[in-house]
Amino acid sequence: MKTVLKEGKGIYTEKKSEFIAFVKRADSFEEIKTFIEKLKKEYKDARHICYACKTPDGIRQYDDKEPQKTAGAPIMKIIETKELENVVIAVVRYFGGIKLGAANLSAAYAKAAAIAVENAELCNLTLCKVLEIVLSLKDGAAFKKAVLKGNGKILKEVYNSSAIFTVAEKDGDSTISDMLKNFNVAVTDCGREWINF
């Protein structure tokens, strides 16, 4: 599985209609809502802003008044073909005055989306066990150093009366779990997530 590390943009023109596509990482529907609202403000004179997304919250396709399944579905096909997760692709359409027909319209949305993905930087996602670890401040620095040297990834760190780390450990790997035996810690298993390592 892959996701977007660096956003991509693609422009495709078909019979004077311009399709401007954007691809970015998105981990929730809330993030996507904010992203689409931003596009609506920036491209307020556009005829349509269609999108498809795949996140831990689920899958969505939106045609924004285009004929049914001519925008969101072909965009989703690009997401599936490229095996992307935690992603949204939105395509802004400026109507050029010539009707394209369903087949050409679907193809134009797909081509714009594919160009955006080609222009993005992608990275692999790895299924990981996510742990929240609470250590003494004294042990925090040593633990952080050990994680950074090993196979784990620190997702978040907070320091107050103790050092609190949220870390990811590749599924099936026990490097961090084994390391925790050397520290006096409280550990909470937060479940599993797709993480880019």
PDB file of C-alpha atoms in Angstrom:
ATOM      1  CA  MET A   1       0.000   0.000   0.000  1.00  0.00           C
ATOM      2  CA  LYS A   2       1.095   3.556  -0.712  1.00  0.00           C
ATOM      3  CA  THR A   3       0.105   7.063   0.262  1.00  0.00           C
ATOM      4  CA  VAL A   4       1.068  10.600  -0.688  1.00  0.00           C
ATOM      5  CA  LEU A   5       4.211  12.019   0.883  1.00  0.00           C
ATOM      6  CA  LYS A   6       4.285  15.188  -1.240  1.00  0.00           C
ATOM      7  CA  GLU A   7       1.126  16.519  -2.904  1.00  0.00           C
ATOM      8  CA  GLY A   8       0.715  16.415  -6.666  1.00  0.00           C
ATOM      9  CA  LYS A   9      -1.201  18.481  -9.210  1.00  0.00           C
ATOM     10  CA  GLY A  10      -2.297  17.608 -12.747  1.00  0.00           C
ATOM     11  CA  ILE A  11      -3.959  19.607 -15.531  1.00  0.00           C
ATOM     12  CA  TYR A  12      -5.767  18.062 -18.470  1.00  0.00           C
ATOM     13  CA  THR A  13      -7.760  19.810 -21.203  1.00  0.00           C
ATOM     14  CA  GLU A  14     -10.473  18.199 -23.319  1.00  0.00           C
ATOM     15  CA  LYS A  15     -12.487  20.225 -25.872  1.00  0.00           C
ATOM     16  CA  LYS A  16     -11.846  23.505 -24.037  1.00  0.00           C
ATOM     17  CA  SER A  17     -12.863  22.098 -20.634  1.00  0.00           C
ATOM     18  CA  GLU A  18     -10.012  22.306 -18.144  1.00  0.00           C
ATOM     19  CA  PHE A  19      -9.596  19.679 -15.415  1.00  0.00           C
ATOM     20  CA  ILE A  20      -7.248  20.597 -12.546  1.00  0.00           C
ATOM     21  CA  ALA A  21      -6.526  17.665 -10.224  1.00  0.00           C
ATOM     22  CA  PHE A  22      -4.982  17.610  -6.767  1.00  0.00           C
ATOM     23  CA  VAL A  23      -3.856  14.587  -4.767  1.00  0.00           C
ATOM     24  CA  LYS A  24      -2.921  14.687  -1.101  1.00  0.00           C
ATOM     25  CA  ARG A  25      -2.750  12.499   1.944  1.00  0.00           C
ATOM     26  CA  ALA A  26      -5.900  12.516   4.066  1.00  0.00           C
ATOM     27  CA  ASP A  27      -6.431  10.482   7.222  1.00  0.00           C
ATOM     28  CA  SER A  28     -10.073  11.404   7.895  1.00  0.00           C
ATOM     29  CA  PHE A  29     -13.269  12.717   6.299  1.00  0.00           C
ATOM     30  CA  GLU A  30     -12.837  15.872   8.399  1.00  0.00           C
ATOM     31  CA  GLU A  31      -9.503  16.619   6.690  1.00  0.00           C
ATOM     32  CA  ILE A  32     -11.133  16.090   3.294  1.00  0.00           C
ATOM     33  CA  LYS A  33     -14.023  18.420   4.127  1.00  0.00           C
ATOM     34  CA  THR A  34     -11.538  21.178   5.007  1.00  0.00           C
ATOM     35  CA  PHE A  35      -9.548  20.540   1.818  1.00  0.00           C
ATOM     36  CA  ILE A  36     -12.652  20.685  -0.428  1.00  0.00           C
ATOM     37  CA  GLU A  37     -13.855  23.885   1.267  1.00  0.00           C
ATOM     38  CA  LYS A  38     -10.448  25.447   0.570  1.00  0.00           C
ATOM     39  CA  LEU A  39     -10.688  24.457  -3.110  1.00  0.00           C
ATOM     40  CA  LYS A  40     -14.214  25.911  -3.334  1.00  0.00           C
ATOM     41  CA  LYS A  41     -12.923  29.266  -2.082  1.00  0.00           C
ATOM     42  CA  GLU A  42      -9.885  29.241  -4.351  1.00  0.00           C
ATOM     43  CA  TYR A  43     -11.781  28.052  -7.461  1.00  0.00           C
ATOM     44  CA  LYS A  44     -15.174  29.657  -6.782  1.00  0.00           C
ATOM     45  CA  ASP A  45     -15.772  30.266 -10.513  1.00  0.00           C
ATOM     46  CA  ALA A  46     -15.334  26.561 -11.411  1.00  0.00           C
ATOM     47  CA  ARG A  47     -18.379  24.580 -12.590  1.00  0.00           C
ATOM     48  CA  HIS A  48     -17.610  21.404 -10.597  1.00  0.00           C
ATOM     49  CA  ILE A  49     -15.263  20.155  -7.865  1.00  0.00           C
ATOM     50  CA  CYS A  50     -15.459  16.361  -7.800  1.00  0.00           C
ATOM     51  CA  TYR A  51     -13.470  13.957  -5.668  1.00  0.00           C
ATOM     52  CA  ALA A  52     -12.860  10.450  -4.432  1.00  0.00           C
ATOM     53  CA  CYS A  53     -11.120   9.387  -1.252  1.00  0.00           C
ATOM     54  CA  LYS A  54     -10.013   6.351   0.699  1.00  0.00           C
ATOM     55  CA  THR A  55      -9.291   6.846   4.406  1.00  0.00           C
ATOM     56  CA  PRO A  56      -9.606   4.891   7.666  1.00  0.00           C
ATOM     57  CA  ASP A  57     -13.063   6.563   7.910  1.00  0.00           C
ATOM     58  CA  GLY A  58     -14.129   4.847   4.676  1.00  0.00           C
ATOM     59  CA  ILE A  59     -14.481   5.455   0.943  1.00  0.00           C
ATOM     60  CA  ARG A  60     -16.360   8.304  -0.751  1.00  0.00           C
ATOM     61  CA  GLN A  61     -17.004   9.443  -4.310  1.00  0.00           C
ATOM     62  CA  TYR A  62     -18.625  12.770  -5.194  1.00  0.00           C
ATOM     63  CA  ASP A  63     -19.800  13.855  -8.666  1.00  0.00           C
ATOM     64  CA  ASP A  64     -20.823  17.472  -7.817  1.00  0.00           C
ATOM     65  CA  LYS A  65     -23.726  17.588 -10.307  1.00  0.00           C
ATOM     66  CA  GLU A  66     -21.850  15.844 -13.104  1.00  0.00           C
ATOM     67  CA  PRO A  67     -23.781  12.875 -14.570  1.00  0.00           C
ATOM     68  CA  GLN A  68     -23.769   9.988 -12.099  1.00  0.00           C
ATOM     69  CA  LYS A  69     -20.536   7.935 -12.021  1.00  0.00           C
ATOM     70  CA  THR A  70     -18.721  10.158 -14.553  1.00  0.00           C
ATOM     71  CA  ALA A  71     -16.432  11.918 -12.053  1.00  0.00           C
ATOM     72  CA  GLY A  72     -16.073  10.302  -8.612  1.00  0.00           C
ATOM     73  CA  ALA A  73     -15.982   6.735  -9.964  1.00  0.00           C
ATOM     74  CA  PRO A  74     -13.154   7.276 -12.504  1.00  0.00           C
ATOM     75  CA  ILE A  75     -11.167   9.194  -9.869  1.00  0.00           C
ATOM     76  CA  MET A  76     -11.659   6.275  -7.452  1.00  0.00           C
ATOM     77  CA  LYS A  77     -10.464   3.884 -10.167  1.00  0.00           C
ATOM     78  CA  ILE A  78      -7.116   5.751 -10.191  1.00  0.00           C
ATOM     79  CA  ILE A  79      -6.887   5.430  -6.380  1.00  0.00           C
ATOM     80  CA  GLU A  80      -7.514   1.676  -6.633  1.00  0.00           C
ATOM     81  CA  THR A  81      -5.215   1.128  -9.630  1.00  0.00           C
ATOM     82  CA  LYS A  82      -2.342   2.929  -7.876  1.00  0.00           C
ATOM     83  CA  GLU A  83      -3.123   1.026  -4.616  1.00  0.00           C
ATOM     84  CA  LEU A  84      -3.353   4.233  -2.572  1.00  0.00           C
ATOM     85  CA  GLU A  85      -4.581   4.529   1.019  1.00  0.00           C
ATOM     86  CA  ASN A  86      -5.252   7.578   3.204  1.00  0.00           C
ATOM     87  CA  VAL A  87      -5.690   9.753   0.134  1.00  0.00           C
ATOM     88  CA  VAL A  88      -8.018  12.207  -1.571  1.00  0.00           C
ATOM     89  CA  ILE A  89      -8.000  13.217  -5.230  1.00  0.00           C
ATOM     90  CA  ALA A  90     -10.083  16.262  -6.122  1.00  0.00           C
ATOM     91  CA  VAL A  91     -10.627  17.538  -9.663  1.00  0.00           C
ATOM     92  CA  VAL A  92     -11.754  21.093 -10.412  1.00  0.00           C
ATOM     93  CA  ARG A  93     -13.541  21.438 -13.761  1.00  0.00           C
ATOM     94  CA  TYR A  94     -13.933  24.586 -15.804  1.00  0.00           C
ATOM     95  CA  PHE A  95     -16.585  23.938 -18.473  1.00  0.00           C
ATOM     96  CA  GLY A  96     -15.403  24.915 -21.953  1.00  0.00           C
ATOM     97  CA  GLY A  97     -18.819  25.177 -23.575  1.00  0.00           C
ATOM     98  CA  ILE A  98     -18.732  21.820 -25.386  1.00  0.00           C
ATOM     99  CA  LYS A  99     -20.480  18.785 -23.896  1.00  0.00           C
ATOM    100  CA  LEU A 100     -18.089  15.848 -23.739  1.00  0.00           C
ATOM    101  CA  GLY A 101     -20.445  12.897 -23.372  1.00  0.00           C
ATOM    102  CA  ALA A 102     -20.250  10.415 -20.514  1.00  0.00           C
ATOM    103  CA  ALA A 103     -17.318   8.350 -21.831  1.00  0.00           C
ATOM    104  CA  ASN A 104     -15.096  11.337 -22.655  1.00  0.00           C
ATOM    105  CA  LEU A 105     -16.050  13.066 -19.395  1.00  0.00           C
ATOM    106  CA  SER A 106     -15.102   9.986 -17.333  1.00  0.00           C
ATOM    107  CA  ALA A 107     -11.842   9.641 -19.246  1.00  0.00           C
ATOM    108  CA  ALA A 108     -10.966  13.317 -18.676  1.00  0.00           C
ATOM    109  CA  TYR A 109     -11.487  13.052 -14.905  1.00  0.00           C
ATOM    110  CA  ALA A 110      -9.376   9.877 -14.810  1.00  0.00           C
ATOM    111  CA  LYS A 111      -6.578  11.414 -16.901  1.00  0.00           C
ATOM    112  CA  ALA A 112      -6.382  14.538 -14.729  1.00  0.00           C
ATOM    113  CA  ALA A 113      -6.314  12.391 -11.560  1.00  0.00           C
ATOM    114  CA  ALA A 114      -3.610  10.116 -12.996  1.00  0.00           C
ATOM    115  CA  ILE A 115      -1.420  13.119 -13.923  1.00  0.00           C
ATOM    116  CA  ALA A 116      -1.733  14.476 -10.364  1.00  0.00           C
ATOM    117  CA  VAL A 117      -0.639  11.102  -8.932  1.00  0.00           C
ATOM    118  CA  GLU A 118       2.309  10.959 -11.371  1.00  0.00           C
ATOM    119  CA  ASN A 119       3.391  14.416 -10.156  1.00  0.00           C
ATOM    120  CA  ALA A 120       3.090  13.485  -6.471  1.00  0.00           C
ATOM    121  CA  GLU A 121       5.738  11.845  -4.333  1.00  0.00           C
ATOM    122  CA  LEU A 122       4.446   8.559  -2.938  1.00  0.00           C
ATOM    123  CA  CYS A 123       5.682   6.440  -0.056  1.00  0.00           C
ATOM    124  CA  ASN A 124       4.941   2.935   1.191  1.00  0.00           C
ATOM    125  CA  LEU A 125       2.580   2.355   4.081  1.00  0.00           C
ATOM    126  CA  THR A 126       3.326  -0.334   6.645  1.00  0.00           C
ATOM    127  CA  LEU A 127       0.787  -1.844   9.025  1.00  0.00           C
ATOM    128  CA  CYS A 128       1.996  -0.955  12.511  1.00  0.00           C
ATOM    129  CA  LYS A 129       1.112  -1.524  16.122  1.00  0.00           C
ATOM    130  CA  VAL A 130       0.678   1.875  17.832  1.00  0.00           C
ATOM    131  CA  LEU A 131       1.655   2.190  21.485  1.00  0.00           C
ATOM    132  CA  GLU A 132       1.425   5.022  23.987  1.00  0.00           C
ATOM    133  CA  ILE A 133       4.302   4.808  26.435  1.00  0.00           C
ATOM    134  CA  VAL A 134       4.648   6.787  29.652  1.00  0.00           C
ATOM    135  CA  LEU A 135       8.151   6.977  31.155  1.00  0.00           C
ATOM    136  CA  SER A 136       9.922   9.055  33.753  1.00  0.00           C
ATOM    137  CA  LEU A 137      11.580  12.182  32.367  1.00  0.00           C
ATOM    138  CA  LYS A 138      14.928  10.591  33.250  1.00  0.00           C
ATOM    139  CA  ASP A 139      14.224   7.594  30.985  1.00  0.00           C
ATOM    140  CA  GLY A 140      12.625   9.622  28.172  1.00  0.00           C
ATOM    141  CA  ALA A 141      15.854  10.671  26.424  1.00  0.00           C
ATOM    142  CA  ALA A 142      17.353   7.163  26.543  1.00  0.00           C
ATOM    143  CA  PHE A 143      14.143   5.628  25.227  1.00  0.00           C
ATOM    144  CA  LYS A 144      13.906   8.144  22.376  1.00  0.00           C
ATOM    145  CA  LYS A 145      17.504   7.481  21.368  1.00  0.00           C
ATOM    146  CA  ALA A 146      16.903   3.719  21.399  1.00  0.00           C
ATOM    147  CA  VAL A 147      13.730   4.022  19.264  1.00  0.00           C
ATOM    148  CA  LEU A 148      15.451   6.233  16.700  1.00  0.00           C
ATOM    149  CA  LYS A 149      18.334   3.730  16.431  1.00  0.00           C
ATOM    150  CA  GLY A 150      15.935   0.788  16.114  1.00  0.00           C
ATOM    151  CA  ASN A 151      13.021  -0.083  13.851  1.00  0.00           C
ATOM    152  CA  GLY A 152      10.380   2.084  15.523  1.00  0.00           C
ATOM    153  CA  LYS A 153       8.938   5.458  14.644  1.00  0.00           C
ATOM    154  CA  ILE A 154       7.981   8.201  17.086  1.00  0.00           C
ATOM    155  CA  LEU A 155       4.621   9.684  16.091  1.00  0.00           C
ATOM    156  CA  LYS A 156       4.249  12.108  18.998  1.00  0.00           C
ATOM    157  CA  GLU A 157       6.104  13.092  22.145  1.00  0.00           C
ATOM    158  CA  VAL A 158       4.924  15.151  25.102  1.00  0.00           C
ATOM    159  CA  TYR A 159       6.888  16.185  28.162  1.00  0.00           C
ATOM    160  CA  ASN A 160       5.276  17.316  31.410  1.00  0.00           C
ATOM    161  CA  SER A 161       5.761  15.518  34.735  1.00  0.00           C
ATOM    162  CA  SER A 162       6.630  12.462  32.638  1.00  0.00           C
ATOM    163  CA  ALA A 163       7.695  11.672  29.066  1.00  0.00           C
ATOM    164  CA  ILE A 164       4.822  10.405  26.922  1.00  0.00           C
ATOM    165  CA  PHE A 165       5.565   8.866  23.525  1.00  0.00           C
ATOM    166  CA  THR A 166       3.223   7.570  20.850  1.00  0.00           C
ATOM    167  CA  VAL A 167       5.260   5.133  18.781  1.00  0.00           C
ATOM    168  CA  ALA A 168       4.707   2.812  15.843  1.00  0.00           C
ATOM    169  CA  GLU A 169       6.195  -0.656  15.660  1.00  0.00           C
ATOM    170  CA  LYS A 170       5.956  -2.618  12.410  1.00  0.00           C
ATOM    171  CA  ASP A 171       3.401  -5.390  12.683  1.00  0.00           C
ATOM    172  CA  GLY A 172       5.193  -8.602  13.579  1.00  0.00           C
ATOM    173  CA  ASP A 173       8.295  -6.757  14.835  1.00  0.00           C
ATOM    174  CA  SER A 174       8.892  -6.714  18.580  1.00  0.00           C
ATOM    175  CA  THR A 175      11.903  -4.373  18.767  1.00  0.00           C
ATOM    176  CA  ILE A 176      10.133  -1.687  20.811  1.00  0.00           C
ATOM    177  CA  SER A 177       8.199  -4.184  22.912  1.00  0.00           C
ATOM    178  CA  ASP A 178      11.475  -5.943  23.776  1.00  0.00           C
ATOM    179  CA  MET A 179      13.174  -2.621  24.496  1.00  0.00           C
ATOM    180  CA  LEU A 180      10.436  -1.664  26.983  1.00  0.00           C
ATOM    181  CA  LYS A 181      11.623  -4.459  29.286  1.00  0.00           C
ATOM    182  CA  ASN A 182      14.604  -2.220  30.126  1.00  0.00           C
ATOM    183  CA  PHE A 183      12.389   0.651  31.340  1.00  0.00           C
ATOM    184  CA  ASN A 184       9.814   1.170  34.060  1.00  0.00           C
ATOM    185  CA  VAL A 185       6.846   2.095  31.870  1.00  0.00           C
ATOM    186  CA  ALA A 186       3.096   2.191  31.452  1.00  0.00           C
ATOM    187  CA  VAL A 187       2.077   1.005  27.980  1.00  0.00           C
ATOM    188  CA  THR A 188      -1.264   1.363  26.225  1.00  0.00           C
ATOM    189  CA  ASP A 189      -1.914  -0.560  23.014  1.00  0.00           C
ATOM    190  CA  CYS A 190      -3.711   1.928  20.744  1.00  0.00           C
ATOM    191  CA  GLY A 191      -4.397  -0.565  17.942  1.00  0.00           C
ATOM    192  CA  ARG A 192      -3.042  -0.788  14.418  1.00  0.00           C
ATOM    193  CA  GLU A 193      -2.598   1.851  11.738  1.00  0.00           C
ATOM    194  CA  TRP A 194      -1.036   2.214   8.306  1.00  0.00           C
ATOM    195  CA  ILE A 195       2.106   4.320   8.832  1.00  0.00           C
ATOM    196  CA  ASN A 196       4.638   5.582   6.307  1.00  0.00           C
ATOM    197  CA  PHE A 197       8.079   4.446   7.475  1.00  0.00           C
TER     198      PHE A 197
END
